[in-house]
Tab-separated table of C-alpha atoms and ligand atoms in Angstrom:
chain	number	residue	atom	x	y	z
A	1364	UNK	CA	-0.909	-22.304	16.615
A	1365	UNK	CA	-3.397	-20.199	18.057
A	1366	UNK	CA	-6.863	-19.457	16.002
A	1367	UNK	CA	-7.783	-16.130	15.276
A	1368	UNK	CA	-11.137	-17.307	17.207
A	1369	UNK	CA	-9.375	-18.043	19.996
A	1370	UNK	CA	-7.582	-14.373	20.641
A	1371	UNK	CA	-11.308	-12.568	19.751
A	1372	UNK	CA	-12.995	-14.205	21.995
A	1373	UNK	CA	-10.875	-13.122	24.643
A	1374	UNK	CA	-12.495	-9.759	23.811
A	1375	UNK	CA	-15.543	-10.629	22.846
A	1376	UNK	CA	-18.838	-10.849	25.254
A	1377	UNK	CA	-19.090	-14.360	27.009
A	1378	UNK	CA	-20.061	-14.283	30.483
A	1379	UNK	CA	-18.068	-12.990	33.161
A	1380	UNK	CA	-16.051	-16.063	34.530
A	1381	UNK	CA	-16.357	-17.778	30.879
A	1382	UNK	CA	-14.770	-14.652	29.138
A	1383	UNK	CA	-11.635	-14.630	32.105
A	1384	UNK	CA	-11.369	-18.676	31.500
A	1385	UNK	CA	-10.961	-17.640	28.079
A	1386	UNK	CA	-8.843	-14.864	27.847
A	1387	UNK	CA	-6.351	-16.942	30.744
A	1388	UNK	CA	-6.210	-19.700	28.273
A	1389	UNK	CA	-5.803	-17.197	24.887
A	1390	UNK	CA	-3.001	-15.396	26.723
A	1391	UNK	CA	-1.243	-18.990	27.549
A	1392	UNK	CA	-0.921	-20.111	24.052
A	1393	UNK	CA	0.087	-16.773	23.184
A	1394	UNK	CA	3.096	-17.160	25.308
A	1395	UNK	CA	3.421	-20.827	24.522
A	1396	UNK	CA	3.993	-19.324	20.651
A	1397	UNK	CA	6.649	-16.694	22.300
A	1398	UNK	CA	8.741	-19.287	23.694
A	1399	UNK	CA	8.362	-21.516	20.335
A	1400	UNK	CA	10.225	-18.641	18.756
A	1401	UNK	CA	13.035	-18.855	20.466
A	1402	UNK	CA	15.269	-21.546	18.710
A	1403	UNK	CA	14.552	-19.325	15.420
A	1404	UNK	CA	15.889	-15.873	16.834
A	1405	UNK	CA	18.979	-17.958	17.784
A	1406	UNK	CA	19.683	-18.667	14.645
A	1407	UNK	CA	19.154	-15.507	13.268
A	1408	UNK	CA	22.080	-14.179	15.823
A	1409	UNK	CA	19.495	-12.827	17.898
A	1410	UNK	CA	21.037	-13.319	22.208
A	1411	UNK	CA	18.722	-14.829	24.662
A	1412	UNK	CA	19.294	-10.760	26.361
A	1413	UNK	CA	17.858	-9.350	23.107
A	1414	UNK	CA	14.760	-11.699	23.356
A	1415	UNK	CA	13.897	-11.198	26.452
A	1416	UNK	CA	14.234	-7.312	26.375
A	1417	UNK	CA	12.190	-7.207	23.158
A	1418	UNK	CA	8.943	-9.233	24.935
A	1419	UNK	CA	9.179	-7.995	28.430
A	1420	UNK	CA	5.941	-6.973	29.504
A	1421	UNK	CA	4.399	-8.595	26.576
A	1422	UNK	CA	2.043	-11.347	27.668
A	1423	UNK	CA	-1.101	-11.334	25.354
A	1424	UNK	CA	-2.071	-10.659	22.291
A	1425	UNK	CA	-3.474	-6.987	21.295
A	1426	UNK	CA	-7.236	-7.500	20.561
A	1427	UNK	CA	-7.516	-3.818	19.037
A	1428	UNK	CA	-4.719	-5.081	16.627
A	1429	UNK	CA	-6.758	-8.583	15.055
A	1430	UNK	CA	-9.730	-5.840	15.322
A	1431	UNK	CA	-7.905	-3.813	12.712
A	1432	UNK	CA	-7.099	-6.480	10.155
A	1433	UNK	CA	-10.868	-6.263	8.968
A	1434	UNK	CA	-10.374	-3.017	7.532
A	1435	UNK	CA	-8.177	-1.051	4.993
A	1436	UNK	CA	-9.607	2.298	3.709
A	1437	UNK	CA	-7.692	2.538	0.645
A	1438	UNK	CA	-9.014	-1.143	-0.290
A	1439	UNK	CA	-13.070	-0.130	0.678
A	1440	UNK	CA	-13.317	3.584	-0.227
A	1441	UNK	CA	-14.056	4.683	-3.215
A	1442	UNK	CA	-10.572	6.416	-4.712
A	1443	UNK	CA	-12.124	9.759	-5.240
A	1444	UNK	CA	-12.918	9.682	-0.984
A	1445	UNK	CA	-9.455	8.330	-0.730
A	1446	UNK	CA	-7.851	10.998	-2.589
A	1447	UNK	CA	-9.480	13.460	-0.605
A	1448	UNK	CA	-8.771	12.279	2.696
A	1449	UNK	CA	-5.043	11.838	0.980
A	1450	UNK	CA	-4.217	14.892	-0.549
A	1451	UNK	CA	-6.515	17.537	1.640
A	1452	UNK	CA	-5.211	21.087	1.804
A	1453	UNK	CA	-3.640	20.821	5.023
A	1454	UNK	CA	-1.774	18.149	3.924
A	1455	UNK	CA	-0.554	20.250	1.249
A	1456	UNK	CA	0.525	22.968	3.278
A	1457	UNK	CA	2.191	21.233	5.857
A	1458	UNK	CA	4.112	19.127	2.534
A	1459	UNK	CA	5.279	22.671	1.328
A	1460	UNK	CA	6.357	23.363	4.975
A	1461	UNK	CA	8.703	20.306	5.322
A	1462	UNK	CA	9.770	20.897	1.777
A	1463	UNK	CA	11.371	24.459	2.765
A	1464	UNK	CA	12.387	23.352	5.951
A	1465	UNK	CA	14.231	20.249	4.227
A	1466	UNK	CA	15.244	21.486	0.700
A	1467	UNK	CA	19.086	20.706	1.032
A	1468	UNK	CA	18.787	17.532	2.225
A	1469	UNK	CA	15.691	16.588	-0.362
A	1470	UNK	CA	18.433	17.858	-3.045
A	1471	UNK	CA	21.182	15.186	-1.479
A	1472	UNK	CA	18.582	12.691	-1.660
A	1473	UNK	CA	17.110	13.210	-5.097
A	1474	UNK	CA	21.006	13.314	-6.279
A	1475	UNK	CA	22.041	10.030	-4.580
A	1476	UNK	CA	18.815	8.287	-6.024
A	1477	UNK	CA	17.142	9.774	-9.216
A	1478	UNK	CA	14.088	9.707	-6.998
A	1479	UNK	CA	12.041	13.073	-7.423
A	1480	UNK	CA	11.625	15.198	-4.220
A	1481	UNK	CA	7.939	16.136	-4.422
A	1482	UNK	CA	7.235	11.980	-4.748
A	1483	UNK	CA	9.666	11.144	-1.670
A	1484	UNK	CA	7.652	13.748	0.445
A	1485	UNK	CA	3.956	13.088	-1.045
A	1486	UNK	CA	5.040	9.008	0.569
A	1487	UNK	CA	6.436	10.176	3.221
A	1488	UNK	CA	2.684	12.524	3.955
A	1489	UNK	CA	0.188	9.376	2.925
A	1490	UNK	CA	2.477	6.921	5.674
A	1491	UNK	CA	2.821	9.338	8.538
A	1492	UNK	CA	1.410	12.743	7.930
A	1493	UNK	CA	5.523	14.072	7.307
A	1494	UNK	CA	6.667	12.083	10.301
A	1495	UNK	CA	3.793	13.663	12.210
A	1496	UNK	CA	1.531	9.777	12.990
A	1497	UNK	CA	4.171	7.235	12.843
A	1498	UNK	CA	1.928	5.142	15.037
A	1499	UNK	CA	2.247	4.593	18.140
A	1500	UNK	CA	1.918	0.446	18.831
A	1501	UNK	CA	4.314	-1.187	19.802
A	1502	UNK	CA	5.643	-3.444	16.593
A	1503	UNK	CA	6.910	-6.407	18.715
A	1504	UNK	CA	3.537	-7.059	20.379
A	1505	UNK	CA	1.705	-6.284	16.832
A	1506	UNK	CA	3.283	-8.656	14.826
A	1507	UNK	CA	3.473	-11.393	17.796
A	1508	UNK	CA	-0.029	-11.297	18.029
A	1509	UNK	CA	-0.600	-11.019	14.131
A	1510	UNK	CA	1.455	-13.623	13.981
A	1511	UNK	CA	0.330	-16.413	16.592
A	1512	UNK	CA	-3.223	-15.825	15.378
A	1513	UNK	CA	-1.848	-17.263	12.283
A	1514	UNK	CA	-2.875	-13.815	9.945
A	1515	UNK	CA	-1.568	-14.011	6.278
A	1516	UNK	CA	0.280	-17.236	6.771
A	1517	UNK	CA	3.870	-17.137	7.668
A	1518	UNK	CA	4.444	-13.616	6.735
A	1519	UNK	CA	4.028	-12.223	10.049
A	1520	UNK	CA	6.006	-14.386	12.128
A	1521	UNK	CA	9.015	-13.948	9.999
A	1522	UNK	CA	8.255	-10.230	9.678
A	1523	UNK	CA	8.590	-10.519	13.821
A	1524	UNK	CA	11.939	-12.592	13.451
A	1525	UNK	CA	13.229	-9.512	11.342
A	1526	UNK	CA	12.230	-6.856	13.688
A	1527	UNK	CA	14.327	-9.139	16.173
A	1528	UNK	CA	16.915	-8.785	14.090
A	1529	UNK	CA	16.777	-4.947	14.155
A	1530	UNK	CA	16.685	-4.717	17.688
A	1531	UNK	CA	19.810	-7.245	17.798
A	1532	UNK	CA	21.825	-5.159	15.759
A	1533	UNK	CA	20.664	-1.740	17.969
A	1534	UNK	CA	19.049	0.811	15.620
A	1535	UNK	CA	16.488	0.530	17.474
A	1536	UNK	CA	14.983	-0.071	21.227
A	1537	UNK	CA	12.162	-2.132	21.806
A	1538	UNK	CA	10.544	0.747	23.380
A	1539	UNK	CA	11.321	3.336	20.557
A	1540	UNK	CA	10.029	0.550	18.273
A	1541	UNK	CA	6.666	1.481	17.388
A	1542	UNK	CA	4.591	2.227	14.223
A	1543	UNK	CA	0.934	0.543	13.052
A	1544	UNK	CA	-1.376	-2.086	14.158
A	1545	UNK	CA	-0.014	-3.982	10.650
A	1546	UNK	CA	3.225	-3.545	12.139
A	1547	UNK	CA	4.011	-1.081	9.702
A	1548	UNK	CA	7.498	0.862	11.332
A	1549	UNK	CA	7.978	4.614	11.594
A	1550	UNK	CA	7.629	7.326	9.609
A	1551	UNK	CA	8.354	5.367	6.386
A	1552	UNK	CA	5.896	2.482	7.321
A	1553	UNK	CA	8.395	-0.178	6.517
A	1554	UNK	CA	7.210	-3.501	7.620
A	1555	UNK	CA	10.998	-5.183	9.482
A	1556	UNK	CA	11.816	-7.094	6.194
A	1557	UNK	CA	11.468	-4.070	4.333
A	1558	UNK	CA	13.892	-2.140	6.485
A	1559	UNK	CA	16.726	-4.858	6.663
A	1560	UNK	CA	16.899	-4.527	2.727
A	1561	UNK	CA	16.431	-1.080	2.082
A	1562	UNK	CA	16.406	1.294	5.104
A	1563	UNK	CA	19.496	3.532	4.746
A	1564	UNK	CA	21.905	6.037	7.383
A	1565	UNK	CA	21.085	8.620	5.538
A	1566	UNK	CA	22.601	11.343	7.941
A	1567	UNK	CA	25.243	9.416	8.740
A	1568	UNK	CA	24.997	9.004	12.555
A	1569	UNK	CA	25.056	5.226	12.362
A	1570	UNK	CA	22.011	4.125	12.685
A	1571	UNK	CA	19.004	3.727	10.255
A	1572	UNK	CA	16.429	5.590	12.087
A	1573	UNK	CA	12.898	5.381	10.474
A	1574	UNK	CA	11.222	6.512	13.651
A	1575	UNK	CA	12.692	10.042	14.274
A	1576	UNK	CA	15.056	11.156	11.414
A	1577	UNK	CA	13.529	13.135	8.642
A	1578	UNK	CA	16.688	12.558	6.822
A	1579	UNK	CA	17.017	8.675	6.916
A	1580	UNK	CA	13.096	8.512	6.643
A	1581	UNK	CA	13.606	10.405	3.455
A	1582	UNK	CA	16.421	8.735	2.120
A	1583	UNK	CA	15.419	5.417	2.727
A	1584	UNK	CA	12.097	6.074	0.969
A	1585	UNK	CA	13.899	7.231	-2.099
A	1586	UNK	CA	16.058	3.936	-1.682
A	1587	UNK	CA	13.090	1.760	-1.448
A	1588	UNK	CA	11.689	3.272	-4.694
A	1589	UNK	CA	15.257	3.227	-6.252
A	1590	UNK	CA	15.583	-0.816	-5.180
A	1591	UNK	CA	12.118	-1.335	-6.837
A	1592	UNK	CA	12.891	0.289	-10.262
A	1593	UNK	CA	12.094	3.974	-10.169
A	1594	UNK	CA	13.064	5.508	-13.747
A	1595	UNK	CA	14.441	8.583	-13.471
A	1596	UNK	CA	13.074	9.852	-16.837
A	1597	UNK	CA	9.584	9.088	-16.370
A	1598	UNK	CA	6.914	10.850	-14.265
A	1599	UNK	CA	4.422	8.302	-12.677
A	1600	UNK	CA	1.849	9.657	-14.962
A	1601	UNK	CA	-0.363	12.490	-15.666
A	1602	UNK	CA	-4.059	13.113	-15.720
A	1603	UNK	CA	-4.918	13.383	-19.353
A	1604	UNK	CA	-7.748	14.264	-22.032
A	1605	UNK	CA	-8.949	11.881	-24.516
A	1606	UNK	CA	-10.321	13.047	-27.778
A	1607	UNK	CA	-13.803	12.505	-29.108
A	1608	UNK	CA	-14.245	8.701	-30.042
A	1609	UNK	CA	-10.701	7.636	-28.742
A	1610	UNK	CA	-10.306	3.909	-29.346
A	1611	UNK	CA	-10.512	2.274	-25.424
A	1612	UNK	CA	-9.660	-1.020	-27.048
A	1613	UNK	CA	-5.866	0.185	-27.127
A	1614	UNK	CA	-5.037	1.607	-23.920
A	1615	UNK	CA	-1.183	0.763	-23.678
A	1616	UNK	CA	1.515	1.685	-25.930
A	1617	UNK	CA	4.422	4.412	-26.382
A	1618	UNK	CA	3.984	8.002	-24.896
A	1619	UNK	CA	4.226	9.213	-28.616
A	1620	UNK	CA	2.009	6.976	-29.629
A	1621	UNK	CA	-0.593	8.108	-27.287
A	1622	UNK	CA	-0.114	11.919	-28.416
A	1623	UNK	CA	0.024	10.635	-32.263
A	1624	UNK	CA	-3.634	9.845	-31.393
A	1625	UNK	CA	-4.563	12.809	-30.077
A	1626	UNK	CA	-4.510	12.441	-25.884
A	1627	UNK	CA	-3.020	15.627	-24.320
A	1628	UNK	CA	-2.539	15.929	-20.737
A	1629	UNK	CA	-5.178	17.963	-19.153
A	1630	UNK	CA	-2.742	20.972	-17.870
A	1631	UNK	CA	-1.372	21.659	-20.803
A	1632	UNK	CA	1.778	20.321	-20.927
A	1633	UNK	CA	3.294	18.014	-22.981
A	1634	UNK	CA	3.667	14.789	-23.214
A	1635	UNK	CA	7.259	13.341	-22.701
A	1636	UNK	CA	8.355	11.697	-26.263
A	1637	UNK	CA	9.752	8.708	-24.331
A	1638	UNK	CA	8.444	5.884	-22.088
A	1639	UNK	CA	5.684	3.244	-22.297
A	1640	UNK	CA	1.974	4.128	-20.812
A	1641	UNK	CA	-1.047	2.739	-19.982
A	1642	UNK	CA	-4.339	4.406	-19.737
A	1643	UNK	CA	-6.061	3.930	-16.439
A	1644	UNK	CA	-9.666	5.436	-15.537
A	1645	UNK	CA	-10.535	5.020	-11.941
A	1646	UNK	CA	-14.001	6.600	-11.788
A	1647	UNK	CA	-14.726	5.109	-15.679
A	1648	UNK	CA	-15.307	7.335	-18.720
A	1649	UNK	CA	-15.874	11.207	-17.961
A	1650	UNK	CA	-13.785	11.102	-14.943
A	1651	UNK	CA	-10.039	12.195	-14.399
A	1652	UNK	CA	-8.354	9.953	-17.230
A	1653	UNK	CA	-5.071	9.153	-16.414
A	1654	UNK	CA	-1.790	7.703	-18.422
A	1655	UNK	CA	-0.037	6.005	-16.317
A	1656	UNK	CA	4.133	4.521	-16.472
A	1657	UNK	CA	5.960	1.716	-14.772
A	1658	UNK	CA	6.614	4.268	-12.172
A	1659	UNK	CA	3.273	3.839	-11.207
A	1660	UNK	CA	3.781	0.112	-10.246
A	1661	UNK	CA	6.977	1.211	-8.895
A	1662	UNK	CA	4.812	3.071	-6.279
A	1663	UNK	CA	2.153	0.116	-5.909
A	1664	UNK	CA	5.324	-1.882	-4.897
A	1665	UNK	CA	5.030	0.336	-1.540
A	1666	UNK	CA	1.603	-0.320	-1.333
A	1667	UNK	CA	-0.285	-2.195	-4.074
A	1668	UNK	CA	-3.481	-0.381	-3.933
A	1669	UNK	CA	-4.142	2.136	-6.937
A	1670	UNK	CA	-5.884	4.574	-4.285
A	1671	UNK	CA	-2.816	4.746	-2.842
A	1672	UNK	CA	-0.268	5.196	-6.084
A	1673	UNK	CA	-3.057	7.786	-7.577
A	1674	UNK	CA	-2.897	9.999	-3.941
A	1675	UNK	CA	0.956	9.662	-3.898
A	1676	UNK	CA	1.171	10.838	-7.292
A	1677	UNK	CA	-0.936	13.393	-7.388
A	1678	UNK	CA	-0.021	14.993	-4.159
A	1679	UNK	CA	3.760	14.818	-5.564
A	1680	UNK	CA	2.299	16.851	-8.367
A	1681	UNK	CA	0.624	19.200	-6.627
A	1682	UNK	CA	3.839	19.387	-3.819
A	1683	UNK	CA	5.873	20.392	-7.032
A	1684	UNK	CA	3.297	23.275	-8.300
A	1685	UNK	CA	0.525	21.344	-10.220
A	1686	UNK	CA	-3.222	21.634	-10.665
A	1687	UNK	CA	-5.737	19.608	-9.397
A	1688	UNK	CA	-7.734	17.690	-11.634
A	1689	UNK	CA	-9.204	18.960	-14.020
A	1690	UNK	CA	-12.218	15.929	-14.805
A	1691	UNK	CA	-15.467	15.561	-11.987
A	1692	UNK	CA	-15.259	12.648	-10.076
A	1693	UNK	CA	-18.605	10.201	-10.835
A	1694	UNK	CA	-20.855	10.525	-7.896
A	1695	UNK	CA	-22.224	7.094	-8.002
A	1696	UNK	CA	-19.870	4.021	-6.310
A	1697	UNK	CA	-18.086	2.151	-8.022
A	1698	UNK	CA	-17.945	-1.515	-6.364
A	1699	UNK	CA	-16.758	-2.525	-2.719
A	1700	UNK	CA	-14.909	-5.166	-1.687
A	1701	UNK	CA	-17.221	-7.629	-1.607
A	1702	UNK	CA	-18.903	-7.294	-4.900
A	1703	UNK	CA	-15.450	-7.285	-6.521
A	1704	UNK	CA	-14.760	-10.732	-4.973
A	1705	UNK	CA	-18.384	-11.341	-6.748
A	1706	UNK	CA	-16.804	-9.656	-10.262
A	1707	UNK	CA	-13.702	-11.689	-9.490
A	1708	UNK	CA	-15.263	-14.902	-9.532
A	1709	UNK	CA	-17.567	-14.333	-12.322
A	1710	UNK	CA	-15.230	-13.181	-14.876
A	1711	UNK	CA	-12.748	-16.392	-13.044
A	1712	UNK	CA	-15.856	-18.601	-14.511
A	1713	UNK	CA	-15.946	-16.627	-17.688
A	1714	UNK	CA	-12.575	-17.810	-18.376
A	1715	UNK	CA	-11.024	-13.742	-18.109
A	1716	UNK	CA	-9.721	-13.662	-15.167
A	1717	UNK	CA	-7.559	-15.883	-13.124
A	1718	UNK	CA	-6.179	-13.599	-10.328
A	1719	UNK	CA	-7.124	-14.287	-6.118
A	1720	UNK	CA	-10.368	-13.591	-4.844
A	1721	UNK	CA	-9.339	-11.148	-3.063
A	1722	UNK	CA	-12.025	-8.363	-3.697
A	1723	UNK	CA	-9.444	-5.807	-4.658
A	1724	UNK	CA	-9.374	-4.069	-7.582
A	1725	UNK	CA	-5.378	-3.694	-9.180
A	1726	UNK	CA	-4.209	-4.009	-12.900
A	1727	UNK	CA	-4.957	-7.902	-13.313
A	1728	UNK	CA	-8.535	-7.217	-12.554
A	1729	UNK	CA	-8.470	-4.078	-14.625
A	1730	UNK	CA	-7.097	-6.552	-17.648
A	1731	UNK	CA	-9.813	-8.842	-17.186
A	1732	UNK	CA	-12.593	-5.892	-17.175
A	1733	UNK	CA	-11.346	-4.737	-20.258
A	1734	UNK	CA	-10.773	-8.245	-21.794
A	1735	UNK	CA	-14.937	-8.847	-21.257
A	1736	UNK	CA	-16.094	-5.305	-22.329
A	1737	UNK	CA	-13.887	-6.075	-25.341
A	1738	UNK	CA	-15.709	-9.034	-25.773
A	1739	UNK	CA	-18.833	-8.173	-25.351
A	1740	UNK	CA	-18.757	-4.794	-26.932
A	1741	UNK	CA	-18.808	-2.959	-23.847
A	1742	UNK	CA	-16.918	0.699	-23.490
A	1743	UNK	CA	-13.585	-0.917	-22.660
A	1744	UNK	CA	-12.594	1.682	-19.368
A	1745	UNK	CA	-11.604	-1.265	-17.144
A	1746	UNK	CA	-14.076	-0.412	-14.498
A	1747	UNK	CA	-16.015	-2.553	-12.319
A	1748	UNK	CA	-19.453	-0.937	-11.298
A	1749	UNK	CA	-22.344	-2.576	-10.416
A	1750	UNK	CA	-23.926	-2.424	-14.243
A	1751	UNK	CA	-20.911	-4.562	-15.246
A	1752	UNK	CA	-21.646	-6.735	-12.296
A	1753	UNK	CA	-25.219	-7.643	-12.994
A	1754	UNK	CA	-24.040	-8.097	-16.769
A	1755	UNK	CA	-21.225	-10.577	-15.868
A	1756	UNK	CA	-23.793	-12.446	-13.599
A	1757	UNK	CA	-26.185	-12.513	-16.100
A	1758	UNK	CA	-24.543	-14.225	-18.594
A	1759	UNK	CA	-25.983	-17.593	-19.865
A	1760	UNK	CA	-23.842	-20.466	-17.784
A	1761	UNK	CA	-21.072	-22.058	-19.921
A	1762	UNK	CA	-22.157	-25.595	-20.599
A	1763	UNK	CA	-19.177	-27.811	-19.437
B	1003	LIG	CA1	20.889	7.945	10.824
């Protein structure tokens, strides 16, 4: 397998006729992992033709594309800046635009699926702008070269056997198959695996076309959420008020439960007397509070960042009429990614938290925040800022 070392370097800045030698022998291997493929794609159906047509012209990794695996804006900005970026008011507009332009077939959509309209478009605006930046690399050579660099294990060389299998089956051409360094496809952002299992002909032409139908990029977003458990009756959640000296200890429970003790959501409206909730507080207390249902982790099944459930759901709300919200954001940072993986392992030592250290903040962290200010008397909000850093590390060491 080629290293990950080996493909930078091609790019990187070794002398002249050392930096050709290198880039010659990072584009062999490359190729050498190409041709390894080969008895795999045949057993996935896939004709030698098919092969051939999907790699022609592809002969060496894309060192923009290993560039981009360093970075991931909704894992290192803060989720206010995310939001922002997310939900800005030319978003909104052009959302509001498509939604006219679309309403019948939103309506078809929403009917077949029991997904709502306003949180079909609001994904469909975070992944491509409405269709507008599907991305424009080519997914073949993205995941080949994700892939033979050895990135996330396995996962991307079967995610490239599964966009072989698309092209096999001719919704697509290699050419018209194109979407994000991550190789991330079309409008929808489906990574090839994604697509075989829930992609749908939503307009009926036969052919599931991510890359340049509104309607099957629609549709097959509303599947998606559908396949992963959407519940009709439930919102994904609503920015809320808590009343003075609310309990933070007990932050999940029953809708009802939550209005028995005196949360209301912060527009005014009530609270459904259904469904199960938990309270989640991005910026900590004083910022937008929010109650939060399984619909929200039906959303972080898309994407499992909470920046990017939180933007999808509120631009959904405000694509459907709603505020914005109504709590300041803090205006100090919370804590990147690399003091997380910091947090991570000292609450891991502290015997709270036994997730990856992965630097990411998600609900097992969350649980394991809470769990120590719990323990150690702490306001139990769940989030990790650089004061709950510096109190995990200075804890006395656990004798063995
Ligand atoms: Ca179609």
């Amino acid at each position: 397998m080629l290293s990950r070392r080996t493909v930078l370097a091609a790019g990187l800045c070794l002398p002249g006729a050392a930096r050709a030698k290198e880039k010659a022998r990072a584009d062999s291997a490359f190729r050498g992992f190409i041709e390894a493929l080969r008895p795999d794609a045949a057993a996935r159906g896939v004709t030698p033709q098919t092969f051939d047509a999907a790699f022609r012209g592809i002969d060496a990794p894309d060192a923009a594309v290993l560039a981009r695996t360093r970075r991931q804006s909704e894992f290192v900005r803060p989720v206010w800046d995310y939001l922002v970026g997310a939900v800005s008011g030319g978003r909104l507009a052009r959302g509001l635009a498509r939604a006219a332009a679309l309403a019948p077939t939103l309506r078809a959509i929403e009917g077949r699926y029991g997904v709502p309209g306003p949180v079909i478009l609001a994904i469909w605006g975070v992944e491509s702008d409405f269709g507008a930046s599907a991305g424009d690399v080519s997914t073949i050579r993205a995941l080949a070269t994700l892939a033979a660099a050895g990135h996330r294990g396995a996962l991307f060389r079967d995610e490239l056997l599964a966009a072989l299998t698309i092209l096999q089956r001719g919704d697509v051409t290699p050419k018209q198959m194109r979407g994000s360094w991550a190789g991330a496809m079309g409008q929808v952002q489906f990574l090839p695996s994604t697509y075989l299992a829930h992609a749908v002909d939503f307009d009926d032409d036969g052919h599931r076309d991510i890359w340049t139908s509104p309607a099957d990029s629609l549709g097959s977003i509303a599947a998606y959420l559908k396949d992963l458990g959407w519940d009709p009756a439930l919102s994904w959640g609503y920015e809320v008020r808590l009343p003075e000296g609310f309990d933070l200890t007990r932050y999940g429970g029953d809708l009802s439960a939550f209005t028995e003790r005196g949360v209301r959501r912060a527009d005014g409206g009530p609270l459904p007397p259904r469904g199960r909730a938990s309270l989640f507080l991005p910026g900590g207390v004083g910022a937008p509070a929010f109650l939060i249902t399984d619909n929200f982790e039906v959303i972080r099944g898309y994407n499992t960042s909470d920046s990017y459930a939180l933007a999808v759901g509120h631009l959904a709300d405000r694509l459907g009429g709603g505020s914005t919200l109504a709590a300041p954001w803090p205006t100090a940072p919370g804590l990147d990614p690399s003091s997380l993986r910091k947090l991570q392992v000292g609450l891991a030592s502290a015997g709270f938290y036994d997730g990856p250290t992965d630097g990411r903040a998600g609900p097992k962290l969350r649980e394991a925040v809470r769990r120590y200010q719990i323990s150690t008397g702490l306001p139990a909000d769940g989030y990790a800022t650089p004061g709950l850093l510096a109190h995990v590390e200075s804890r006395p060491t656990p004798r063995p």
